[in-house]
Amino acid sequence: MHVTSSIHDGASAPAREPSLWQRYAEVRQTSMRLCSPLSIEDHGLQSMPDASPAKWHLAHTTWFFESFLLTPHLPGYKAAHPEYRNLFNSYYEAIGDRPLRALRHTLSRPSLAEVHSYRATVDEAMEKLLAPNLPPDLAELVLLGINHEQQHQELIVTDVKYGLSTNPMRPAYREHSVHSVPQVRVAPLDANLGWVAFDEGLYAIGAEGDGFSFDNEGPRHEVYLQPFRLAWRLVTNSEYLEFMNNGGYNKAELWLSEGWDCIRANRWTAPLYWEQRNGEWWHYTMEGMQPVVLTAPVCHVSYFEADAFARWAGARLATEFEWEAAAQECAVEGNLLESDALQPLPASSSSSSRLAQMYGDVWEWTGSAYLGYPGFRPAAGAVGEYNGKFMCNQMVLRGGSCATPHSHIRATYRNFFPPHARWQFMGIRLANGN
Amino acid sequence: MHVTSSIHDGASAPAREPSLWQRYAEVRQTSMRLCSPLSIEDHGLQSMPDASPAKWHLAHTTWFFESFLLTPHLPGYKAAHPEYRNLFNSYYEAIGDRPLRALRHTLSRPSLAEVHSYRATVDEAMEKLLAPNLPPDLAELVLLGINHEQQHQELIVTDVKYGLSTNPMRPAYREHSVHSVPQVRVAPLDANLGWVAFDEGLYAIGAEGDGFSFDNEGPRHEVYLQPFRLAWRLVTNSEYLEFMNNGGYNKAELWLSEGWDCIRANRWTAPLYWEQRNGEWWHYTMEGMQPVVLTAPVCHVSYFEADAFARWAGARLATEFEWEAAAQECAVEGNLLESDALQPLPASSSSSSRLAQMYGDVWEWTGSAYLGYPGFRPAAGAVGEYNGKFMCNQMVLRGGSCATPHSHIRATYRNFFPPHARWQFMGIRLANGN
Amino acid sequence: MHVTSSIHDGASAPAREPSLWQRYAEVRQTSMRLCSPLSIEDHGLQSMPDASPAKWHLAHTTWFFESFLLTPHLPGYKAAHPEYRNLFNSYYEAIGDRPLRALRHTLSRPSLAEVHSYRATVDEAMEKLLAPNLPPDLAELVLLGINHEQQHQELIVTDVKYGLSTNPMRPAYREHSVHSVPQVRVAPLDANLGWVAFDEGLYAIGAEGDGFSFDNEGPRHEVYLQPFRLAWRLVTNSEYLEFMNNGGYNKAELWLSEGWDCIRANRWTAPLYWEQRNGEWWHYTMEGMQPVVLTAPVCHVSYFEADAFARWAGARLATEFEWEAAAQECAVEGNLLESDALQPLPASSSSSSRLAQMYGDVWEWTGSAYLGYPGFRPAAGAVGEYNGKFMCNQMVLRGGSCATPHSHIRATYRNFFPPHARWQFMGIRLANGN
Amino acid sequence: MHVTSSIHDGASAPAREPSLWQRYAEVRQTSMRLCSPLSIEDHGLQSMPDASPAKWHLAHTTWFFESFLLTPHLPGYKAAHPEYRNLFNSYYEAIGDRPLRALRHTLSRPSLAEVHSYRATVDEAMEKLLAPNLPPDLAELVLLGINHEQQHQELIVTDVKYGLSTNPMRPAYREHSVHSVPQVRVAPLDANLGWVAFDEGLYAIGAEGDGFSFDNEGPRHEVYLQPFRLAWRLVTNSEYLEFMNNGGYNKAELWLSEGWDCIRANRWTAPLYWEQRNGEWWHYTMEGMQPVVLTAPVCHVSYFEADAFARWAGARLATEFEWEAAAQECAVEGNLLESDALQPLPASSSSSSRLAQMYGDVWEWTGSAYLGYPGFRPAAGAVGEYNGKFMCNQMVLRGGSCATPHSHIRATYRNFFPPHARWQFMGIRLANGN
């Protein structure tokens, strides 16, 4: 993990620690705001092991600050609830036993009110800790905690969506929003999917410390890329429907062997959340069941589906290196959490010669397995368990989604999930060349 | 199901329907009272598929009255929430689809408040239905609904106990009660376990319609019994500890083959809820972790354990017919739900010549498989799915427990669970002879 | 286990032990004869955990004689292969570790030739042991071993049938036999299924020692039976097809809850081995795929299916006590192993006033759970593990099948299997009354 | 798949096709020779789904030639056993249904003799097909079939080893061989493990058609590598024992998260085949149980173990690109199948400045996930299912093993297995730098 020079360098930021506190406070408030439409019962919802209850997210992110900052570094701090140390540990083996992930919904105690109180207590103590003389290594840890909480903000959205979706009544997270989604039909795949070309050559990949980044984003290193092309926009629901209607889910030759087994075992014939009603496709959204918008990016597909679609389309997925090389030219802007759409939106641009939707909307599956960069070393201690130990049987996704905070995403950011996962906002951008 | 003549016969009960309404109202209030110590979150707790959330119990018992009485029989009644019909169906195939039992905890909606409102709406309509001219067959159905809700009252207790117990903090359902449990050590097993003898002969077994009973309690029929003896009291924790300390869980020859596999697969070495702390045995109770009381009846053991214990003790379990023949002489009294102990208590009697603890404290595993009596016919229609379809791979338990309402238990009552179940208040009475 | 007086009483049988040797030798030869159509590879076949390889049966039955007779009782006997003691142990916990049942097919060593040699060695030693002065308790053990091997003879047939059936080529165990099966269509169920009536009263049930019997057949005891009726013959394929064509497998109300789950989970829509080819039903037999014979008894159905069929037919299954009371009047004769049909055959009698097919053809599912009789005590030592420890979650079957040796079956014989089992020759006789 | 110019270019090989037939014949004989120590029963052995019976390998490799060459390309060829087409299909979805992999042991028919006859029939027809005028595309397919059979030769060895090893008697595949393994103790890890250094730069990776290669070995492309170092030899049993004795299997921080779950779920505490006897480590070999040779390469470890060991040793695994760049300098020689050791052997060289054991002994786990190279396109048709569809959740291994035929291995060869697999001859070479 590397930390911004604006924090290291006091000269350029005379009110350094207040700024960190402000960032801390804002992120903490955002988590609460995301949960505000939820009932007490919704906070405890867990419909599959992967998707944790919102209450747990609120507590676990707090636990991070308590365990790694307050307990070791704030003199006189005494944990009000010592049992939370194990209770809200997620996977840090160095911390000790923890409840099974699949059973997080069984923690009816502490109550939501107690978790809110826990957050307030920790926030109060954090305000004390974030004094002007905060040592840089602690500032780094705070930044890590802030980014950690942002990750869980995205999970709050996706896990709540999954949890509510399994209720046969399909209750909405919120009323239908003001985000009017145009129903304009895009032209078919072959007609207008423009490509943006990139030259072969050595590209510098990875973060090099001019701002916060996770340990897995570095070290920065050279990667040689063959010439390649990226689709200017994301694959749409319309295009994905062509794939479905063309028998995509029934053609073994399009699928990875493991993917074929997966779709047959789970009887997948469409993206997650899609339901056919009277011949029309609907899908569950944060605003309840809605008709599928043809021009919007396809979402909630697994790597297996992204890979099969690309093969069917005569293209492929980009590698994470190609994606990052291309993204280096793009401004970090798009349909991110701050837009409050909470769903991917159609590309607003009509220029197929420039990359659109690189940030936000949906995480883009890449064809790269999640592995350490040359020279990668995890951070020392428990926080070192953060990224490195998952470098197996996962694929990299890039670019953030409609549930990703703006300040959390960047060109070097590496998200990763197993190839069968699809409850995150995950979609497809085609690549070509080579 | 048979219904009491006091309901059929208006002459002996001039205010017949009010009485039924009173019984209805009282049972409904008891369910609410049992849930009153629970937080909103506790109401949604489900730590294993078998143990449903309290909120679900509150809704499902209400659903029963709505589905079988109000909707078909109260003119003008219109379900406020038509989707509840499937949502709170437990297992009635005739009613339609239903959520998976294991996923009842995922129903964050309807909220607890909505379920309370659902109960109030149905209670109001039931008051209308329970008019003086209620036809006898509907009165029977109401009685069935009342008894059904009483069954779920016991489940509320046992399911909440299980749910809270899995929380690493072991939160209590309520504060330690006034039920002081004497710590007097009973004498060892061989010394004073007196037996009560019964002659061989033909015994009439089963209900014959002089009061409410479930369909599986009849028809009444003759059973020929060889001479037998029953232990005057339940097996105690002290005696069970002897079994444990004597290596009972390590001696294959004591166990049924399936039981041996079960205890090894689950690593059972003590009853459910027992934990050893500093060499002492504690167990989780409705009042949190408490030391095991040696003189109290052993509880939360499976059929496998009851059977192995009996074999170790040179005895056996009674058949359900022996138990019922013996119980016909006993008054229905004991440590039932109304005593509010919510745990089994030591035998208060000291006379080993008379049967004690036949009702209440713990359900007593019998050596009888749960099967239909000669001439058994399930009731017609959906309510006929109540008992008959479970007559396979279950063992019969008799006598009620500390969580059974007094008006719900009787000599002919047949409870049943699979041999591995142990989260109910289940214990052991030894038998001998033959 | 009780042994015949003809063995105990030397006076009536001057050449007592030679007779035992002859019986031993004949049974041993029968096992080999049953395996003679098998290739070396067929001897190792195991297509599901329950169905063991024929080679294993040949070795395990030999192991029984070696472990319980030769090693402890023949002076100077030394096991040629000490490792066989654990290798061919089936489930006797008292003997020690054993390979997992499901992995018996992985014992490529010892080879079939070595197993044959093992049998010869043990037979030779047994001939020495079976001297004229054999103590009665050893004679009892030999008889137990003989009956044990007869049980495995039936398993050789059923396990080989299952093993070969899973080969997509459906290879036959033997060429089509001379047993011509008449294709005469029986009249429909209601028309001619006559019933034989029995009075209520006390019946003596169980073996009382006038011949060999297993420990689970005693003690003999009185059972009070209500009046009942048994169908004069077994249920036919024709009748079972009516059930199937009438939607029997799609009507939840006909099924036990566990049965309904079982047929849906396994997608059962017909008896085991049935396949529809061009609209006609065929089934796999020891002679390969053959058309289903309408007049022959239905076979290879589970308890769940037998129970559902009986409910559909407005009847029920007999209890094991009813069956035995009725069988006491019947001669032990029928389509047993010696008839060499290896499949159930249509009833030859046309008199519906007398019971037919009580012995042989198919084991008849009863409505009785497998439990110990009053006063049941397992034999001491390892042989005591034979029957008692399986008294849980199994149903009793009566009467033997086309794979049961004639000398092995009797009115008191209790076979038992879990309710989902159907690879044995299992069928249905209806009962009525009560 | 690309084919050698010696085949394409008739000028340099006037007797082209005879040479192909010779290669074919030799490979076919090798398969038979590898099976020659096996009994008929051993040929059917399958102790886990992944490890197929030898008989199946003999048939499946034959099926390949029949399905892809004889049936479509030899005029007048008629399959003697049409049912083999599905029976011996391994995973080609384009061919049709096939028996479940885990149930290959249930194919007692066809017999071994019939499979031998099938091989002979196909060989005879192949001789006809391999006429002088064989079109190049068919020659390519034959070469693919030859390489396919070589792959299965390695599997015959590893699958037979696994199958025999699960027999409690631990029978040997063959008598102890003449390969005397020196017991000289190597110096500890830190003392003498020399490293061979490589410069950073662009390296050409992949095959470019100057000989047979699989489709997944190309296209040849440039990869930029940072400077790196490879250990001159494989990790030894001695070094691995240090890891074990140092608590390697109990330190969560050394393991990938999925690896930690794997070793705990499977209770792995040593490589596959290792057993401790009287304090000494033994392991199962093709010659039965033998003491672990300290100087020999550690073998039968999973990727998880290789990765954890490397982390413990302060090193890492090489990427497949680093390995290939280094291997380009090495002659293809080593302890391969032709040495007939059938186990890895200590490094014979003592010069730590040159790479040793790059080919043979054990497949070396790399830190590279198995993915397509830039521009990778699978071959068209069913043979295209060969490699590409497994590009998910597998890691690449390089260099061949003691069971790999010499003519089958090369610098560009990419083997792949899931990270938990360890029944192949798999080991570890450390890398460093970066």
Tab-separated table of N, CA, C and O in Angstrom, chain A residues 10 61 71 85 124 133 148 165 167 201 225 239 242 250 268 273 285 335 337 364 369 401 404 409:
chain	number	residue	atom	x	y	z
A	10	GLY	N	3.705	17.698	4.437
A	10	GLY	CA	2.951	18.675	5.211
A	10	GLY	C	2.883	20.056	4.560
A	10	GLY	O	1.897	20.775	4.705
A	61	THR	N	-16.345	-3.018	9.198
A	61	THR	CA	-15.505	-1.879	8.796
A	61	THR	C	-15.051	-1.094	10.030
A	61	THR	O	-13.942	-0.551	10.064
A	71	THR	N	-6.884	0.069	19.072
A	71	THR	CA	-6.351	-0.811	20.112
A	71	THR	C	-4.826	-0.729	20.192
A	71	THR	O	-4.268	-0.528	21.278
A	85	ARG	N	-13.887	-8.455	18.686
A	85	ARG	CA	-12.611	-8.701	18.001
A	85	ARG	C	-12.671	-9.955	17.129
A	85	ARG	O	-12.189	-9.950	15.986
A	124	GLU	N	-15.636	8.450	17.484
A	124	GLU	CA	-15.179	9.412	18.488
A	124	GLU	C	-13.690	9.207	18.792
A	124	GLU	O	-12.903	10.156	18.841
A	133	ASN	N	-0.412	15.338	14.662
A	133	ASN	CA	0.898	14.681	14.651
A	133	ASN	C	0.833	13.202	14.312
A	133	ASN	O	1.676	12.418	14.732
A	148	HIS	N	-10.854	0.310	2.561
A	148	HIS	CA	-11.500	-0.937	2.959
A	148	HIS	C	-13.006	-0.704	3.145
A	148	HIS	O	-13.835	-1.476	2.677
A	165	SER	N	-33.536	-9.670	-3.309
A	165	SER	CA	-34.014	-10.294	-4.544
A	165	SER	C	-34.549	-11.695	-4.314
A	165	SER	O	-35.361	-12.188	-5.098
A	167	ASN	N	-36.317	-12.735	-1.866
A	167	ASN	CA	-37.651	-12.705	-1.277
A	167	ASN	C	-38.676	-12.830	-2.405
A	167	ASN	O	-38.621	-12.082	-3.380
A	201	GLY	N	3.890	-2.614	-27.841
A	201	GLY	CA	4.984	-1.930	-27.176
A	201	GLY	C	5.035	-2.220	-25.705
A	201	GLY	O	4.243	-3.004	-25.180
A	225	LEU	N	3.046	-5.480	-24.807
A	225	LEU	CA	1.734	-5.810	-25.364
A	225	LEU	C	1.779	-5.855	-26.888
A	225	LEU	O	2.390	-4.986	-27.518
A	239	GLU	N	-27.389	-6.715	-27.145
A	239	GLU	CA	-26.433	-7.642	-27.747
A	239	GLU	C	-26.416	-8.974	-27.014
A	239	GLU	O	-26.314	-10.047	-27.602
A	242	GLU	N	-29.193	-11.116	-28.094
A	242	GLU	CA	-28.907	-11.812	-29.355
A	242	GLU	C	-28.171	-13.123	-29.092
A	242	GLU	O	-28.458	-14.151	-29.700
A	250	ASN	N	-26.724	-22.950	-25.032
A	250	ASN	CA	-26.841	-24.370	-25.382
A	250	ASN	C	-25.722	-24.868	-26.281
A	250	ASN	O	-25.774	-25.988	-26.766
A	268	TRP	N	-28.411	-22.010	-15.516
A	268	TRP	CA	-28.385	-20.609	-15.916
A	268	TRP	C	-28.737	-20.493	-17.402
A	268	TRP	O	-28.154	-21.167	-18.248
A	273	TYR	N	-30.722	-12.298	-11.939
A	273	TYR	CA	-31.801	-11.330	-11.703
A	273	TYR	C	-32.783	-11.220	-12.864
A	273	TYR	O	-33.770	-10.499	-12.759
A	285	THR	N	-33.897	-4.960	-9.777
A	285	THR	CA	-32.971	-3.844	-9.563
A	285	THR	C	-33.158	-3.331	-8.144
A	285	THR	O	-34.024	-3.809	-7.415
A	335	ASN	N	-20.501	6.614	-14.427
A	335	ASN	CA	-21.636	6.296	-13.576
A	335	ASN	C	-21.155	5.533	-12.356
A	335	ASN	O	-21.230	4.305	-12.295
A	337	LEU	N	-20.768	5.494	-7.814
A	337	LEU	CA	-21.729	5.536	-6.707
A	337	LEU	C	-22.369	6.905	-6.544
A	337	LEU	O	-23.559	7.010	-6.226
A	364	GLU	N	-15.492	-4.664	-15.393
A	364	GLU	CA	-15.279	-5.365	-16.660
A	364	GLU	C	-14.386	-6.581	-16.431
A	364	GLU	O	-13.250	-6.460	-15.975
A	369	ALA	N	-5.890	-13.847	-15.080
A	369	ALA	CA	-6.010	-14.442	-13.753
A	369	ALA	C	-5.372	-13.499	-12.737
A	369	ALA	O	-4.412	-12.783	-13.051
A	401	SER	N	-17.770	0.159	-10.754
A	401	SER	CA	-19.164	0.001	-11.175
A	401	SER	C	-19.998	1.152	-10.634
A	401	SER	O	-19.486	2.070	-9.980
A	404	THR	N	-19.399	1.821	-7.010
A	404	THR	CA	-18.047	2.122	-6.549
A	404	THR	C	-17.899	3.618	-6.281
A	404	THR	O	-18.196	4.423	-7.170
A	409	ILE	N	-11.696	4.478	-7.093
A	409	ILE	CA	-11.314	3.780	-8.319
A	409	ILE	C	-10.172	4.525	-9.008
A	409	ILE	O	-9.982	5.737	-8.828
